[in-house]
Amino acid sequence: MDETTREREEGSQFLPRFDENGLIACITCEASSGHVLMLAFMNEEALRLSLATGIVHYWSRSRRQLWRKGDTSGQVQTIVEIRTDCDQDALLIAVNVGGDGKACHTGRTSCFYRRLVLADGAQSLVIDPT
Amino acid sequence: MDETTREREEGSQFLPRFDENGLIACITCEASSGHVLMLAFMNEEALRLSLATGIVHYWSRSRRQLWRKGDTSGQVQTIVEIRTDCDQDALLIAVNVGGDGKACHTGRTSCFYRRLVLADGAQSLVIDPT
């Protein structure tokens, strides 16, 4: 293993790796339960603001803008813990959710409210909140 | 809400959205505990093979190749459940892990074995397996 890989995987330096679009994937989970709430992306500015304020900021790929989650909904995500993975190209953030405690714009607690069902070669989604 | 958005968010059709690089982000968690093990990406072929075989396949962005997780390590991930999010651009897959039950190539159960610590304006990572 070369020195760079060792430092990235085992070191104490936080060296987040942004992809060719300047983004890093971020899994957000509920601190109390560990339930996965959503997946979104941060750019360097969103990560900087998240660390500086303790409130999660994302980069919206569809709207192409910085996005302080909860600004309109009140579902502000307060950071409890941030983890990074072996190659530091993903983040796992545990949060407390403000407002009504939900994370999804459809009104569900988690964005992952549908389960894929495979039957007789056909695929369908079933609404089945976690 | 237009019809396409409604169908994507509330419908029963599985319509995974791959990004401009042909990839969809995939959060993998342990079925028994819900613990997040890793984040990786699938292209259309990896998703097709995962659904056809019940074994998780990814697309390695660094190696630029299809990757059947566990082929060399024995840490094969058998799919228990697949979920998708509101806009169908991410997957949450619950798995049972084969071999020694670990998901990370560094020998840890989860790839998210480091926690970010902020103190006096300095950032550092602490090894602290989930």
CSV table of C-alpha atoms in Angstrom, one decimal:
chain,number,residue,atom,x,y,z
A,1,MET,CA,0.0,0.0,0.0
A,2,ASP,CA,1.5,3.4,-0.9
A,3,GLU,CA,1.7,6.2,1.6
A,4,THR,CA,-1.1,8.2,0.1
A,5,THR,CA,-3.5,5.3,0.3
A,6,ARG,CA,-2.4,4.5,3.9
A,7,GLU,CA,-3.0,8.1,5.0
A,8,ARG,CA,-6.3,8.2,3.2
A,9,GLU,CA,-7.5,4.9,4.7
A,10,GLU,CA,-5.9,4.8,8.1
A,11,GLY,CA,-4.8,8.4,8.8
A,12,SER,CA,-6.4,11.0,11.0
A,13,GLN,CA,-6.5,13.7,8.3
A,14,PHE,CA,-9.9,14.5,6.9
A,15,LEU,CA,-9.2,14.5,3.1
A,16,PRO,CA,-12.7,14.3,1.5
A,17,ARG,CA,-12.6,13.4,-2.2
A,18,PHE,CA,-14.9,15.2,-4.5
A,19,ASP,CA,-15.7,13.6,-7.8
A,20,GLU,CA,-15.1,15.1,-11.2
A,21,ASN,CA,-18.3,17.2,-10.7
A,22,GLY,CA,-16.9,18.5,-7.4
A,23,LEU,CA,-19.4,16.4,-5.4
A,24,ILE,CA,-19.3,13.9,-2.6
A,25,ALA,CA,-22.1,11.5,-1.8
A,26,CYS,CA,-23.7,12.0,1.7
A,27,ILE,CA,-25.9,9.4,3.4
A,28,THR,CA,-28.0,11.0,6.1
A,29,CYS,CA,-29.4,9.0,8.9
A,30,GLU,CA,-31.4,9.7,12.0
A,31,ALA,CA,-29.1,9.9,15.0
A,32,SER,CA,-31.5,8.2,17.5
A,33,SER,CA,-32.4,5.2,15.4
A,34,GLY,CA,-29.7,5.0,12.7
A,35,HIS,CA,-32.4,4.8,10.0
A,36,VAL,CA,-31.3,6.0,6.6
A,37,LEU,CA,-33.3,9.2,5.8
A,38,MET,CA,-31.9,10.3,2.4
A,39,LEU,CA,-29.0,10.4,0.1
A,40,ALA,CA,-27.8,13.7,-1.3
A,41,PHE,CA,-24.6,15.4,-2.5
A,42,MET,CA,-22.4,18.1,-1.1
A,43,ASN,CA,-19.9,20.3,-2.9
A,44,GLU,CA,-16.9,21.8,-1.1
A,45,GLU,CA,-18.9,24.9,-0.1
A,46,ALA,CA,-21.9,22.8,1.3
A,47,LEU,CA,-19.5,20.7,3.4
A,48,ARG,CA,-17.7,23.8,4.6
A,49,LEU,CA,-21.0,25.5,5.6
A,50,SER,CA,-22.2,22.2,7.3
A,51,LEU,CA,-19.1,22.0,9.4
A,52,ALA,CA,-19.1,25.7,10.2
A,53,THR,CA,-22.8,25.9,11.3
A,54,GLY,CA,-23.5,22.3,12.4
A,55,ILE,CA,-26.5,22.4,10.1
A,56,VAL,CA,-26.5,20.1,7.0
A,57,HIS,CA,-26.2,21.9,3.7
A,58,TYR,CA,-26.3,20.1,0.4
A,59,TRP,CA,-25.7,20.8,-3.3
A,60,SER,CA,-28.9,20.2,-5.3
A,61,ARG,CA,-27.9,18.5,-8.5
A,62,SER,CA,-31.3,19.2,-10.1
A,63,ARG,CA,-31.6,22.8,-9.1
A,64,ARG,CA,-27.8,23.4,-9.3
A,65,GLN,CA,-27.8,25.4,-6.1
A,66,LEU,CA,-26.7,25.2,-2.5
A,67,TRP,CA,-29.5,24.0,-0.3
A,68,ARG,CA,-29.8,24.4,3.4
A,69,LYS,CA,-32.2,21.5,4.1
A,70,GLY,CA,-35.2,22.7,6.0
A,71,ASP,CA,-35.1,26.3,5.0
A,72,THR,CA,-38.6,26.2,3.7
A,73,SER,CA,-39.9,23.1,5.4
A,74,GLY,CA,-38.5,23.6,8.9
A,75,GLN,CA,-37.0,20.1,8.6
A,76,VAL,CA,-33.5,21.4,9.5
A,77,GLN,CA,-30.9,18.7,10.1
A,78,THR,CA,-28.6,19.3,13.0
A,79,ILE,CA,-25.4,17.3,12.8
A,80,VAL,CA,-24.7,14.9,15.6
A,81,GLU,CA,-21.9,12.9,14.0
A,82,ILE,CA,-20.0,12.8,10.7
A,83,ARG,CA,-18.2,9.7,9.4
A,84,THR,CA,-16.3,9.1,6.3
A,85,ASP,CA,-15.5,5.8,4.5
A,86,CYS,CA,-12.2,4.0,3.7
A,87,ASP,CA,-11.4,6.0,0.6
A,88,GLN,CA,-13.0,9.2,1.9
A,89,ASP,CA,-15.4,9.6,-1.1
A,90,ALA,CA,-18.6,9.3,0.9
A,91,LEU,CA,-20.0,10.7,4.1
A,92,LEU,CA,-22.4,9.2,6.7
A,93,ILE,CA,-24.0,12.0,8.7
A,94,ALA,CA,-26.2,11.3,11.8
A,95,VAL,CA,-28.7,14.1,12.4
A,96,ASN,CA,-31.5,15.3,14.6
A,97,VAL,CA,-34.3,16.5,12.4
A,98,GLY,CA,-36.3,19.7,13.2
A,99,GLY,CA,-39.8,20.7,12.5
A,100,ASP,CA,-42.1,17.7,12.0
A,101,GLY,CA,-39.1,15.3,12.0
A,102,LYS,CA,-39.4,14.2,8.4
A,103,ALA,CA,-36.8,14.3,5.8
A,104,CYS,CA,-38.7,13.7,2.5
A,105,HIS,CA,-40.5,16.4,0.6
A,106,THR,CA,-43.3,13.9,0.0
A,107,GLY,CA,-44.1,14.0,3.7
A,108,ARG,CA,-42.5,10.8,4.7
A,109,THR,CA,-39.9,10.4,7.4
A,110,SER,CA,-37.4,8.7,5.0
A,111,CYS,CA,-37.0,9.2,1.3
A,112,PHE,CA,-36.7,5.4,1.0
A,113,TYR,CA,-40.4,4.7,1.4
A,114,ARG,CA,-40.7,2.2,-1.5
A,115,ARG,CA,-39.6,-1.4,-1.7
A,116,LEU,CA,-38.9,-3.2,-4.9
A,117,VAL,CA,-40.9,-6.3,-5.4
A,118,LEU,CA,-39.9,-8.9,-8.0
A,119,ALA,CA,-42.5,-11.5,-9.0
A,120,ASP,CA,-42.7,-13.6,-12.1
A,121,GLY,CA,-40.0,-11.5,-13.8
A,122,ALA,CA,-42.0,-8.3,-13.2
A,123,GLN,CA,-40.7,-5.4,-11.1
A,124,SER,CA,-42.9,-3.2,-9.1
A,125,LEU,CA,-42.6,-0.7,-6.2
A,126,VAL,CA,-44.7,-1.0,-3.1
A,127,ILE,CA,-45.1,2.0,-0.7
A,128,ASP,CA,-43.9,0.6,2.6
A,129,PRO,CA,-42.3,3.3,4.8
A,130,THR,CA,-39.4,2.2,7.0
B,1,MET,CA,-47.0,18.2,-9.8
B,2,ASP,CA,-46.7,16.9,-13.4
B,3,GLU,CA,-47.6,13.4,-14.3
B,4,THR,CA,-44.0,12.3,-14.7
B,5,THR,CA,-43.1,13.5,-11.3
B,6,ARG,CA,-46.1,11.9,-9.7
B,7,GLU,CA,-45.4,8.6,-11.4
B,8,ARG,CA,-41.7,8.8,-10.3
B,9,GLU,CA,-42.5,9.6,-6.7
B,10,GLU,CA,-45.7,7.8,-6.0
B,11,GLY,CA,-46.0,5.2,-8.7
B,12,SER,CA,-45.3,1.5,-8.7
B,13,GLN,CA,-43.0,1.6,-11.7
B,14,PHE,CA,-39.4,1.1,-11.0
B,15,LEU,CA,-37.7,3.8,-13.0
B,16,PRO,CA,-34.1,4.1,-11.7
B,17,ARG,CA,-32.4,7.3,-12.8
B,18,PHE,CA,-28.8,7.0,-13.7
B,19,ASP,CA,-26.7,10.2,-13.7
B,20,GLU,CA,-24.8,11.7,-16.7
B,21,ASN,CA,-22.1,9.1,-16.1
B,22,GLY,CA,-24.7,6.3,-16.2
B,23,LEU,CA,-24.4,5.6,-12.5
B,24,ILE,CA,-26.8,5.4,-9.5
B,25,ALA,CA,-25.7,5.7,-5.9
B,26,CYS,CA,-26.3,2.7,-3.8
B,27,ILE,CA,-26.3,2.6,0.1
B,28,THR,CA,-25.7,-0.9,1.3
B,29,CYS,CA,-26.8,-1.9,4.9
B,30,GLU,CA,-26.8,-5.0,6.9
B,31,ALA,CA,-30.2,-6.6,6.8
B,32,SER,CA,-30.2,-7.8,10.4
B,33,SER,CA,-29.2,-4.5,12.0
B,34,GLY,CA,-29.8,-1.8,9.5
B,35,HIS,CA,-26.2,-0.6,9.9
B,36,VAL,CA,-24.8,1.2,6.9
B,37,LEU,CA,-21.9,-0.8,5.5
B,38,MET,CA,-20.8,1.1,2.4
B,39,LEU,CA,-21.7,3.4,-0.4
B,40,ALA,CA,-21.0,2.4,-4.0
B,41,PHE,CA,-22.4,2.9,-7.5
B,42,MET,CA,-24.2,0.8,-10.0
B,43,ASN,CA,-24.5,1.2,-13.7
B,44,GLU,CA,-27.4,-0.3,-15.6
B,45,GLU,CA,-25.6,-3.6,-16.1
B,46,ALA,CA,-24.6,-3.9,-12.4
B,47,LEU,CA,-28.2,-3.3,-11.4
B,48,ARG,CA,-29.5,-5.8,-14.0
B,49,LEU,CA,-27.1,-8.5,-12.7
B,50,SER,CA,-27.9,-7.7,-9.1
B,51,LEU,CA,-31.6,-8.2,-9.8
B,52,ALA,CA,-31.0,-11.3,-11.9
B,53,THR,CA,-28.7,-13.1,-9.5
B,54,GLY,CA,-29.8,-11.7,-6.0
B,55,ILE,CA,-26.1,-10.9,-5.4
B,56,VAL,CA,-24.9,-7.3,-5.3
B,57,HIS,CA,-22.8,-6.1,-8.3
B,58,TYR,CA,-21.4,-2.6,-8.4
B,59,TRP,CA,-19.5,-0.5,-10.9
B,60,SER,CA,-16.1,0.5,-9.6
B,61,ARG,CA,-15.5,4.1,-10.5
B,62,SER,CA,-11.7,3.9,-9.8
B,63,ARG,CA,-11.1,0.6,-11.6
B,64,ARG,CA,-13.8,1.3,-14.3
B,65,GLN,CA,-15.1,-2.2,-14.2
B,66,LEU,CA,-18.1,-4.3,-13.1
B,67,TRP,CA,-17.5,-5.7,-9.7
B,68,ARG,CA,-19.2,-8.6,-8.0
B,69,LYS,CA,-18.6,-7.8,-4.4
B,70,GLY,CA,-16.9,-10.7,-2.6
B,71,ASP,CA,-15.5,-12.4,-5.7
B,72,THR,CA,-12.0,-12.4,-4.1
B,73,SER,CA,-12.8,-11.8,-0.4
B,74,GLY,CA,-15.8,-14.1,-0.1
B,75,GLN,CA,-17.8,-11.2,1.4
B,76,VAL,CA,-20.6,-11.8,-1.1
B,77,GLN,CA,-23.6,-9.6,-0.5
B,78,THR,CA,-26.9,-11.4,-0.8
B,79,ILE,CA,-29.9,-9.1,-1.4
B,80,VAL,CA,-32.7,-9.2,1.2
B,81,GLU,CA,-34.4,-6.0,0.2
B,82,ILE,CA,-34.1,-3.1,-2.3
B,83,ARG,CA,-35.6,0.3,-1.7
B,84,THR,CA,-35.5,3.4,-3.9
B,85,ASP,CA,-35.9,7.0,-2.9
B,86,CYS,CA,-38.5,9.7,-3.9
B,87,ASP,CA,-36.9,10.7,-7.2
B,88,GLN,CA,-35.5,7.2,-7.8
B,89,ASP,CA,-31.9,8.4,-8.2
B,90,ALA,CA,-30.6,6.3,-5.2
B,91,LEU,CA,-31.0,2.8,-3.9
B,92,LEU,CA,-30.9,1.4,-0.4
B,93,ILE,CA,-30.1,-2.3,-0.4
B,94,ALA,CA,-30.3,-4.5,2.7
B,95,VAL,CA,-28.0,-7.5,2.5
B,96,ASN,CA,-26.6,-10.6,4.3
B,97,VAL,CA,-22.9,-10.6,4.0
B,98,GLY,CA,-21.0,-13.9,3.3
B,99,GLY,CA,-17.5,-15.0,4.3
B,100,ASP,CA,-16.3,-13.2,7.5
B,101,GLY,CA,-19.3,-10.9,7.4
B,102,LYS,CA,-17.3,-7.8,6.7
B,103,ALA,CA,-17.9,-5.2,4.0
B,104,CYS,CA,-14.7,-3.2,3.9
B,105,HIS,CA,-11.4,-4.2,2.2
B,106,THR,CA,-9.5,-2.8,5.3
B,107,GLY,CA,-11.0,-5.6,7.4
B,108,ARG,CA,-13.7,-3.7,9.1
B,109,THR,CA,-17.4,-4.6,9.1
B,110,SER,CA,-18.4,-1.2,7.7
B,111,CYS,CA,-16.4,1.2,5.5
B,112,PHE,CA,-17.5,4.1,7.8
B,113,TYR,CA,-15.1,3.3,10.6
B,114,ARG,CA,-13.8,6.8,11.1
B,115,ARG,CA,-15.6,9.7,12.9
B,116,LEU,CA,-14.8,13.3,12.3
B,117,VAL,CA,-13.8,15.3,15.4
B,118,LEU,CA,-13.8,19.1,15.4
B,119,ALA,CA,-11.9,20.7,18.2
B,120,ASP,CA,-10.6,24.3,18.4
B,121,GLY,CA,-11.2,24.7,14.6
B,122,ALA,CA,-9.1,21.7,13.8
B,123,GLN,CA,-10.5,18.6,12.0
B,124,SER,CA,-9.3,15.1,12.7
B,125,LEU,CA,-10.5,11.5,12.1
B,126,VAL,CA,-10.8,9.0,14.9
B,127,ILE,CA,-11.0,5.3,14.2
B,128,ASP,CA,-14.2,4.3,15.9
B,129,PRO,CA,-15.9,1.3,14.2
B,130,THR,CA,-19.7,1.3,14.3
